[in-house]
């Protein structure tokens, strides 16, 4: 039998003992391939590389997944009217340009360029092809979607001195057949005449819009 004083001492001794503590393996930090990686020392855990962050690109012309937006919606191929306008522009020949509007007629002679651009009107949503000079003193805007037909023709015009002049005309007409504009070749050289005949061979004398 233990005496009361001995039992009190034993109880005090047990009370003063430190409580059991869970043991965790210490960690250290080390460099690997230029990155800081946590490694467990004396443990069963394996070190893992840090996870790479996902990034999204919001640059102009790209979608959120980094793919080009144009790849999903390719630009439409040029129409026959576009090709004719490009041929007229690339020739760098002067034309007598006649535009007949409601209440006014405009006539001027100019090369169709050197600038050529296609755009969409912010006001009407219509597609425009613009042919302009360097200083923009000449600008010719054509509403391409309004063109229903283009015709090429050659006809002789009698002169006052008894001679004649061959007129080579490119006409742009609406779907109803109304005049939009006429481009009369202002160069009467043989090279220019051959170029115009080349257009009739390539397109024919009448071209319907696509």
PDB file of N, CA and C in Angstrom, residues 52-136:
ATOM      1  N   UNK A  52       2.940  24.905 -63.834  1.00  0.00           N
ATOM      2  CA  UNK A  52       3.031  26.043 -64.739  1.00  0.00           C
ATOM      3  C   UNK A  52       1.688  26.763 -64.811  1.00  0.00           C
ATOM      4  N   UNK A  53       1.740  28.092 -64.866  1.00  0.00           N
ATOM      5  CA  UNK A  53       0.527  28.881 -64.932  1.00  0.00           C
ATOM      6  C   UNK A  53      -0.021  28.879 -66.352  1.00  0.00           C
ATOM      7  N   UNK A  54      -1.341  28.809 -66.495  1.00  0.00           N
ATOM      8  CA  UNK A  54      -1.981  28.900 -67.798  1.00  0.00           C
ATOM      9  C   UNK A  54      -2.180  30.368 -68.128  1.00  0.00           C
ATOM     10  N   UNK A  55      -1.848  30.719 -69.359  1.00  0.00           N
ATOM     11  CA  UNK A  55      -2.021  32.097 -69.781  1.00  0.00           C
ATOM     12  C   UNK A  55      -2.938  32.149 -70.981  1.00  0.00           C
ATOM     13  N   UNK A  56      -3.704  33.223 -71.112  1.00  0.00           N
ATOM     14  CA  UNK A  56      -4.582  33.445 -72.251  1.00  0.00           C
ATOM     15  C   UNK A  56      -4.143  34.707 -72.963  1.00  0.00           C
ATOM     16  N   UNK A  57      -4.138  34.632 -74.284  1.00  0.00           N
ATOM     17  CA  UNK A  57      -3.721  35.770 -75.084  1.00  0.00           C
ATOM     18  C   UNK A  57      -4.935  36.539 -75.557  1.00  0.00           C
ATOM     19  N   UNK A  58      -4.922  37.829 -75.355  1.00  0.00           N
ATOM     20  CA  UNK A  58      -6.018  38.679 -75.784  1.00  0.00           C
ATOM     21  C   UNK A  58      -5.531  39.717 -76.797  1.00  0.00           C
ATOM     22  N   UNK A  59      -4.450  39.387 -77.503  1.00  0.00           N
ATOM     23  CA  UNK A  59      -3.919  40.323 -78.494  1.00  0.00           C
ATOM     24  C   UNK A  59      -4.867  40.436 -79.675  1.00  0.00           C
ATOM     25  N   UNK A  60      -4.769  41.565 -80.397  1.00  0.00           N
ATOM     26  CA  UNK A  60      -5.629  41.804 -81.546  1.00  0.00           C
ATOM     27  C   UNK A  60      -5.416  40.716 -82.586  1.00  0.00           C
ATOM     28  N   UNK A  61      -6.524  40.158 -83.080  1.00  0.00           N
ATOM     29  CA  UNK A  61      -6.430  39.134 -84.113  1.00  0.00           C
ATOM     30  C   UNK A  61      -6.276  37.738 -83.564  1.00  0.00           C
ATOM     31  N   UNK A  62      -6.308  37.576 -82.250  1.00  0.00           N
ATOM     32  CA  UNK A  62      -6.172  36.249 -81.676  1.00  0.00           C
ATOM     33  C   UNK A  62      -7.340  35.989 -80.733  1.00  0.00           C
ATOM     34  N   UNK A  63      -7.743  34.739 -80.647  1.00  0.00           N
ATOM     35  CA  UNK A  63      -8.811  34.365 -79.734  1.00  0.00           C
ATOM     36  C   UNK A  63      -8.220  34.030 -78.372  1.00  0.00           C
ATOM     37  N   UNK A  64      -9.092  33.706 -77.393  1.00  0.00           N
ATOM     38  CA  UNK A  64      -8.629  33.478 -76.037  1.00  0.00           C
ATOM     39  C   UNK A  64      -7.705  32.287 -75.909  1.00  0.00           C
ATOM     40  N   UNK A  65      -7.817  31.331 -76.838  1.00  0.00           N
ATOM     41  CA  UNK A  65      -6.971  30.149 -76.736  1.00  0.00           C
ATOM     42  C   UNK A  65      -5.678  30.313 -77.506  1.00  0.00           C
ATOM     43  N   UNK A  66      -5.380  31.534 -77.968  1.00  0.00           N
ATOM     44  CA  UNK A  66      -4.119  31.784 -78.636  1.00  0.00           C
ATOM     45  C   UNK A  66      -4.111  31.461 -80.099  1.00  0.00           C
ATOM     46  N   UNK A  67      -5.207  30.933 -80.639  1.00  0.00           N
ATOM     47  CA  UNK A  67      -5.290  30.606 -82.048  1.00  0.00           C
ATOM     48  C   UNK A  67      -5.720  31.829 -82.830  1.00  0.00           C
ATOM     49  N   UNK A  68      -5.250  31.929 -84.068  1.00  0.00           N
ATOM     50  CA  UNK A  68      -5.593  33.076 -84.898  1.00  0.00           C
ATOM     51  C   UNK A  68      -7.078  33.066 -85.226  1.00  0.00           C
ATOM     52  N   UNK A  69      -7.745  34.206 -85.043  1.00  0.00           N
ATOM     53  CA  UNK A  69      -9.165  34.298 -85.329  1.00  0.00           C
ATOM     54  C   UNK A  69      -9.427  34.200 -86.815  1.00  0.00           C
ATOM     55  N   UNK A  70      -8.472  34.674 -87.620  1.00  0.00           N
ATOM     56  CA  UNK A  70      -8.658  34.616 -89.058  1.00  0.00           C
ATOM     57  C   UNK A  70      -8.652  33.191 -89.592  1.00  0.00           C
ATOM     58  N   UNK A  71      -8.037  32.276 -88.841  1.00  0.00           N
ATOM     59  CA  UNK A  71      -7.981  30.900 -89.316  1.00  0.00           C
ATOM     60  C   UNK A  71      -9.365  30.269 -89.351  1.00  0.00           C
ATOM     61  N   UNK A  72     -10.253  30.704 -88.439  1.00  0.00           N
ATOM     62  CA  UNK A  72     -11.602  30.154 -88.399  1.00  0.00           C
ATOM     63  C   UNK A  72     -12.519  30.820 -89.421  1.00  0.00           C
ATOM     64  N   UNK A  73     -12.173  32.054 -89.818  1.00  0.00           N
ATOM     65  CA  UNK A  73     -13.006  32.790 -90.767  1.00  0.00           C
ATOM     66  C   UNK A  73     -12.119  33.394 -91.854  1.00  0.00           C
ATOM     67  N   UNK A  74     -11.692  32.569 -92.826  1.00  0.00           N
ATOM     68  CA  UNK A  74     -10.799  33.074 -93.873  1.00  0.00           C
ATOM     69  C   UNK A  74     -11.466  34.162 -94.703  1.00  0.00           C
ATOM     70  N   UNK A  75     -10.648  35.093 -95.185  1.00  0.00           N
ATOM     71  CA  UNK A  75     -11.169  36.187 -96.000  1.00  0.00           C
ATOM     72  C   UNK A  75     -11.709  35.634 -97.315  1.00  0.00           C
ATOM     73  N   UNK A  76     -12.836  36.171 -97.786  1.00  0.00           N
ATOM     74  CA  UNK A  76     -13.398  35.685 -99.042  1.00  0.00           C
ATOM     75  C   UNK A  76     -12.479  35.983-100.210  1.00  0.00           C
ATOM     76  N   UNK A  77     -12.493  35.124-101.216  1.00  0.00           N
ATOM     77  CA  UNK A  77     -11.655  35.330-102.389  1.00  0.00           C
ATOM     78  C   UNK A  77     -12.195  36.503-103.200  1.00  0.00           C
ATOM     79  N   UNK A  78     -11.332  37.211-103.939  1.00  0.00           N
ATOM     80  CA  UNK A  78     -11.778  38.373-104.713  1.00  0.00           C
ATOM     81  C   UNK A  78     -12.836  37.981-105.746  1.00  0.00           C
ATOM     82  N   UNK A  79     -13.806  38.866-105.941  1.00  0.00           N
ATOM     83  CA  UNK A  79     -14.846  38.639-106.945  1.00  0.00           C
ATOM     84  C   UNK A  79     -14.331  39.041-108.328  1.00  0.00           C
ATOM     85  N   UNK A  80     -15.140  38.784-109.347  1.00  0.00           N
ATOM     86  CA  UNK A  80     -14.764  39.192-110.696  1.00  0.00           C
ATOM     87  C   UNK A  80     -14.622  40.708-110.786  1.00  0.00           C
ATOM     88  N   UNK A  81     -15.519  41.428-110.105  1.00  0.00           N
ATOM     89  CA  UNK A  81     -15.450  42.886-110.118  1.00  0.00           C
ATOM     90  C   UNK A  81     -14.166  43.359-109.453  1.00  0.00           C
ATOM     91  N   UNK A  82     -13.784  42.733-108.348  1.00  0.00           N
ATOM     92  CA  UNK A  82     -12.524  43.073-107.687  1.00  0.00           C
ATOM     93  C   UNK A  82     -11.348  42.859-108.624  1.00  0.00           C
ATOM     94  N   UNK A  83     -11.350  41.759-109.349  1.00  0.00           N
ATOM     95  CA  UNK A  83     -10.249  41.461-110.260  1.00  0.00           C
ATOM     96  C   UNK A  83     -10.169  42.474-111.399  1.00  0.00           C
ATOM     97  N   UNK A  84     -11.315  42.893-111.914  1.00  0.00           N
ATOM     98  CA  UNK A  84     -11.324  43.900-112.978  1.00  0.00           C
ATOM     99  C   UNK A  84     -10.749  45.220-112.462  1.00  0.00           C
ATOM    100  N   UNK A  85     -11.181  45.639-111.277  1.00  0.00           N
ATOM    101  CA  UNK A  85     -10.659  46.873-110.703  1.00  0.00           C
ATOM    102  C   UNK A  85      -9.159  46.803-110.473  1.00  0.00           C
ATOM    103  N   UNK A  86      -8.677  45.652-110.051  1.00  0.00           N
ATOM    104  CA  UNK A  86      -7.230  45.494-109.843  1.00  0.00           C
ATOM    105  C   UNK A  86      -6.488  45.596-111.171  1.00  0.00           C
ATOM    106  N   UNK A  87      -7.050  45.021-112.229  1.00  0.00           N
ATOM    107  CA  UNK A  87      -6.406  45.128-113.541  1.00  0.00           C
ATOM    108  C   UNK A  87      -6.370  46.580-114.018  1.00  0.00           C
ATOM    109  N   UNK A  88      -7.447  47.308-113.797  1.00  0.00           N
ATOM    110  CA  UNK A  88      -7.482  48.716-114.182  1.00  0.00           C
ATOM    111  C   UNK A  88      -6.460  49.525-113.379  1.00  0.00           C
ATOM    112  N   UNK A  89      -6.338  49.195-112.117  1.00  0.00           N
ATOM    113  CA  UNK A  89      -5.374  49.884-111.264  1.00  0.00           C
ATOM    114  C   UNK A  89      -3.945  49.550-111.647  1.00  0.00           C
ATOM    115  N   UNK A  90      -3.649  48.266-111.839  1.00  0.00           N
ATOM    116  CA  UNK A  90      -2.277  47.835-112.119  1.00  0.00           C
ATOM    117  C   UNK A  90      -1.769  48.345-113.463  1.00  0.00           C
ATOM    118  N   UNK A  91      -2.677  48.641-114.392  1.00  0.00           N
ATOM    119  CA  UNK A  91      -2.249  49.103-115.719  1.00  0.00           C
ATOM    120  C   UNK A  91      -1.588  50.474-115.657  1.00  0.00           C
ATOM    121  N   UNK A  92      -1.926  51.287-114.653  1.00  0.00           N
ATOM    122  CA  UNK A  92      -1.366  52.641-114.499  1.00  0.00           C
ATOM    123  C   UNK A  92      -1.591  53.482-115.752  1.00  0.00           C
ATOM    124  N   UNK A  93      -2.748  53.315-116.361  1.00  0.00           N
ATOM    125  CA  UNK A  93      -3.120  54.082-117.555  1.00  0.00           C
ATOM    126  C   UNK A  93      -4.156  55.142-117.181  1.00  0.00           C
ATOM    127  N   UNK A  94      -4.177  56.280-117.895  1.00  0.00           N
ATOM    128  CA  UNK A  94      -5.169  57.308-117.600  1.00  0.00           C
ATOM    129  C   UNK A  94      -6.542  56.958-118.174  1.00  0.00           C
ATOM    130  N   UNK A  95      -7.589  57.320-117.449  1.00  0.00           N
ATOM    131  CA  UNK A  95      -8.966  57.084-117.879  1.00  0.00           C
ATOM    132  C   UNK A  95      -9.765  58.384-117.752  1.00  0.00           C
ATOM    133  N   UNK A  96     -10.676  58.574-118.684  1.00  0.00           N
ATOM    134  CA  UNK A  96     -11.691  59.611-118.538  1.00  0.00           C
ATOM    135  C   UNK A  96     -12.808  58.999-117.721  1.00  0.00           C
ATOM    136  N   UNK A  97     -12.987  59.487-116.499  1.00  0.00           N
ATOM    137  CA  UNK A  97     -13.941  58.911-115.562  1.00  0.00           C
ATOM    138  C   UNK A  97     -15.205  59.754-115.577  1.00  0.00           C
ATOM    139  N   UNK A  98     -16.327  59.121-115.850  1.00  0.00           N
ATOM    140  CA  UNK A  98     -17.607  59.819-115.921  1.00  0.00           C
ATOM    141  C   UNK A  98     -18.560  59.174-114.922  1.00  0.00           C
ATOM    142  N   UNK A  99     -19.058  59.980-114.006  1.00  0.00           N
ATOM    143  CA  UNK A  99     -20.018  59.505-113.003  1.00  0.00           C
ATOM    144  C   UNK A  99     -21.272  60.349-113.141  1.00  0.00           C
ATOM    145  N   UNK A 100     -22.389  59.700-113.397  1.00  0.00           N
ATOM    146  CA  UNK A 100     -23.664  60.398-113.557  1.00  0.00           C
ATOM    147  C   UNK A 100     -24.507  60.149-112.316  1.00  0.00           C
ATOM    148  N   UNK A 101     -24.794  61.214-111.594  1.00  0.00           N
ATOM    149  CA  UNK A 101     -25.623  61.105-110.398  1.00  0.00           C
ATOM    150  C   UNK A 101     -26.952  61.794-110.595  1.00  0.00           C
ATOM    151  N   UNK A 102     -27.747  61.808-109.556  1.00  0.00           N
ATOM    152  CA  UNK A 102     -29.040  62.477-109.625  1.00  0.00           C
ATOM    153  C   UNK A 102     -28.834  63.979-109.445  1.00  0.00           C
ATOM    154  N   UNK A 103     -28.848  64.692-110.557  1.00  0.00           N
ATOM    155  CA  UNK A 103     -28.684  66.144-110.505  1.00  0.00           C
ATOM    156  C   UNK A 103     -27.283  66.628-110.766  1.00  0.00           C
ATOM    157  N   UNK A 104     -26.323  65.735-111.016  1.00  0.00           N
ATOM    158  CA  UNK A 104     -24.946  66.170-111.270  1.00  0.00           C
ATOM    159  C   UNK A 104     -24.211  65.122-112.092  1.00  0.00           C
ATOM    160  N   UNK A 105     -23.248  65.587-112.885  1.00  0.00           N
ATOM    161  CA  UNK A 105     -22.386  64.707-113.677  1.00  0.00           C
ATOM    162  C   UNK A 105     -20.952  65.125-113.408  1.00  0.00           C
ATOM    163  N   UNK A 106     -20.104  64.162-113.093  1.00  0.00           N
ATOM    164  CA  UNK A 106     -18.691  64.439-112.825  1.00  0.00           C
ATOM    165  C   UNK A 106     -17.842  63.788-113.903  1.00  0.00           C
ATOM    166  N   UNK A 107     -16.923  64.575-114.489  1.00  0.00           N
ATOM    167  CA  UNK A 107     -15.975  64.052-115.461  1.00  0.00           C
ATOM    168  C   UNK A 107     -14.578  64.512-115.070  1.00  0.00           C
ATOM    169  N   UNK A 108     -13.639  63.600-115.080  1.00  0.00           N
ATOM    170  CA  UNK A 108     -12.248  63.926-114.807  1.00  0.00           C
ATOM    171  C   UNK A 108     -11.366  62.875-115.465  1.00  0.00           C
ATOM    172  N   UNK A 109     -10.110  63.231-115.698  1.00  0.00           N
ATOM    173  CA  UNK A 109      -9.157  62.299-116.297  1.00  0.00           C
ATOM    174  C   UNK A 109      -8.027  62.057-115.313  1.00  0.00           C
ATOM    175  N   UNK A 110      -7.764  60.797-115.006  1.00  0.00           N
ATOM    176  CA  UNK A 110      -6.739  60.463-114.019  1.00  0.00           C
ATOM    177  C   UNK A 110      -6.335  59.011-114.144  1.00  0.00           C
ATOM    178  N   UNK A 111      -5.133  58.734-113.665  1.00  0.00           N
ATOM    179  CA  UNK A 111      -4.707  57.349-113.460  1.00  0.00           C
ATOM    180  C   UNK A 111      -5.430  56.813-112.237  1.00  0.00           C
ATOM    181  N   UNK A 112      -5.812  55.549-112.244  1.00  0.00           N
ATOM    182  CA  UNK A 112      -6.543  54.950-111.121  1.00  0.00           C
ATOM    183  C   UNK A 112      -5.557  54.475-110.057  1.00  0.00           C
ATOM    184  N   UNK A 113      -5.001  55.416-109.355  1.00  0.00           N
ATOM    185  CA  UNK A 113      -4.035  55.072-108.317  1.00  0.00           C
ATOM    186  C   UNK A 113      -3.082  56.222-108.067  1.00  0.00           C
ATOM    187  N   UNK A 114      -1.934  55.905-107.461  1.00  0.00           N
ATOM    188  CA  UNK A 114      -1.377  54.563-107.255  1.00  0.00           C
ATOM    189  C   UNK A 114      -1.956  53.794-106.066  1.00  0.00           C
ATOM    190  N   UNK A 115      -2.754  54.448-105.247  1.00  0.00           N
ATOM    191  CA  UNK A 115      -3.268  53.769-104.057  1.00  0.00           C
ATOM    192  C   UNK A 115      -4.591  53.068-104.366  1.00  0.00           C
ATOM    193  N   UNK A 116      -4.715  51.866-103.801  1.00  0.00           N
ATOM    194  CA  UNK A 116      -5.946  51.087-103.929  1.00  0.00           C
ATOM    195  C   UNK A 116      -6.211  50.400-102.607  1.00  0.00           C
ATOM    196  N   UNK A 117      -7.434  50.524-102.104  1.00  0.00           N
ATOM    197  CA  UNK A 117      -7.768  49.919-100.812  1.00  0.00           C
ATOM    198  C   UNK A 117      -9.235  49.519-100.799  1.00  0.00           C
ATOM    199  N   UNK A 118      -9.533  48.491-100.011  1.00  0.00           N
ATOM    200  CA  UNK A 118     -10.908  48.031 -99.822  1.00  0.00           C
ATOM    201  C   UNK A 118     -11.290  48.260 -98.370  1.00  0.00           C
ATOM    202  N   UNK A 119     -12.504  48.747 -98.148  1.00  0.00           N
ATOM    203  CA  UNK A 119     -12.948  49.043 -96.787  1.00  0.00           C
ATOM    204  C   UNK A 119     -14.463  48.879 -96.702  1.00  0.00           C
ATOM    205  N   UNK A 120     -14.977  48.989 -95.489  1.00  0.00           N
ATOM    206  CA  UNK A 120     -16.417  48.908 -95.242  1.00  0.00           C
ATOM    207  C   UNK A 120     -16.862  50.223 -94.615  1.00  0.00           C
ATOM    208  N   UNK A 121     -17.879  50.836 -95.190  1.00  0.00           N
ATOM    209  CA  UNK A 121     -18.383  52.107 -94.684  1.00  0.00           C
ATOM    210  C   UNK A 121     -18.978  51.932 -93.289  1.00  0.00           C
ATOM    211  N   UNK A 122     -18.573  52.781 -92.345  1.00  0.00           N
ATOM    212  CA  UNK A 122     -19.110  52.704 -90.988  1.00  0.00           C
ATOM    213  C   UNK A 122     -20.567  53.155 -90.942  1.00  0.00           C
ATOM    214  N   UNK A 123     -20.959  53.992 -91.871  1.00  0.00           N
ATOM    215  CA  UNK A 123     -22.321  54.523 -91.862  1.00  0.00           C
ATOM    216  C   UNK A 123     -23.317  53.557 -92.495  1.00  0.00           C
ATOM    217  N   UNK A 124     -22.944  52.979 -93.654  1.00  0.00           N
ATOM    218  CA  UNK A 124     -23.902  52.154 -94.398  1.00  0.00           C
ATOM    219  C   UNK A 124     -23.592  50.671 -94.358  1.00  0.00           C
ATOM    220  N   UNK A 125     -22.357  50.295 -93.986  1.00  0.00           N
ATOM    221  CA  UNK A 125     -21.979  48.886 -93.987  1.00  0.00           C
ATOM    222  C   UNK A 125     -21.656  48.356 -95.375  1.00  0.00           C
ATOM    223  N   UNK A 126     -21.610  49.243 -96.381  1.00  0.00           N
ATOM    224  CA  UNK A 126     -21.319  48.820 -97.745  1.00  0.00           C
ATOM    225  C   UNK A 126     -19.805  48.753 -97.963  1.00  0.00           C
ATOM    226  N   UNK A 127     -19.409  47.817 -98.823  1.00  0.00           N
ATOM    227  CA  UNK A 127     -17.987  47.665 -99.118  1.00  0.00           C
ATOM    228  C   UNK A 127     -17.581  48.645-100.209  1.00  0.00           C
ATOM    229  N   UNK A 128     -16.482  49.344 -99.977  1.00  0.00           N
ATOM    230  CA  UNK A 128     -15.980  50.336-100.918  1.00  0.00           C
ATOM    231  C   UNK A 128     -14.583  49.957-101.390  1.00  0.00           C
ATOM    232  N   UNK A 129     -14.323  50.174-102.673  1.00  0.00           N
ATOM    233  CA  UNK A 129     -12.975  50.095-103.207  1.00  0.00           C
ATOM    234  C   UNK A 129     -12.560  51.516-103.561  1.00  0.00           C
ATOM    235  N   UNK A 130     -11.447  51.949-103.007  1.00  0.00           N
ATOM    236  CA  UNK A 130     -10.972  53.315-103.198  1.00  0.00           C
ATOM    237  C   UNK A 130      -9.707  53.312-104.045  1.00  0.00           C
ATOM    238  N   UNK A 131      -9.695  54.153-105.050  1.00  0.00           N
ATOM    239  CA  UNK A 131      -8.526  54.387-105.890  1.00  0.00           C
ATOM    240  C   UNK A 131      -8.168  55.859-105.725  1.00  0.00           C
ATOM    241  N   UNK A 132      -6.932  56.148-105.327  1.00  0.00           N
ATOM    242  CA  UNK A 132      -6.576  57.526-104.984  1.00  0.00           C
ATOM    243  C   UNK A 132      -5.154  57.851-105.405  1.00  0.00           C
ATOM    244  N   UNK A 133      -4.935  59.149-105.615  1.00  0.00           N
ATOM    245  CA  UNK A 133      -3.594  59.635-105.935  1.00  0.00           C
ATOM    246  C   UNK A 133      -2.776  59.772-104.659  1.00  0.00           C
ATOM    247  N   UNK A 134      -1.483  60.052-104.811  1.00  0.00           N
ATOM    248  CA  UNK A 134      -0.602  60.162-103.648  1.00  0.00           C
ATOM    249  C   UNK A 134      -1.060  61.252-102.689  1.00  0.00           C
ATOM    250  N   UNK A 135      -1.430  62.409-103.205  1.00  0.00           N
ATOM    251  CA  UNK A 135      -1.811  63.530-102.347  1.00  0.00           C
ATOM    252  C   UNK A 135      -3.299  63.557-102.026  1.00  0.00           C
ATOM    253  N   UNK A 136      -4.028  62.534-102.465  1.00  0.00           N
ATOM    254  CA  UNK A 136      -5.467  62.407-102.230  1.00  0.00           C
ATOM    255  C   UNK A 136      -6.280  63.530-102.887  1.00  0.00           C
TER     256      UNK A 136
END
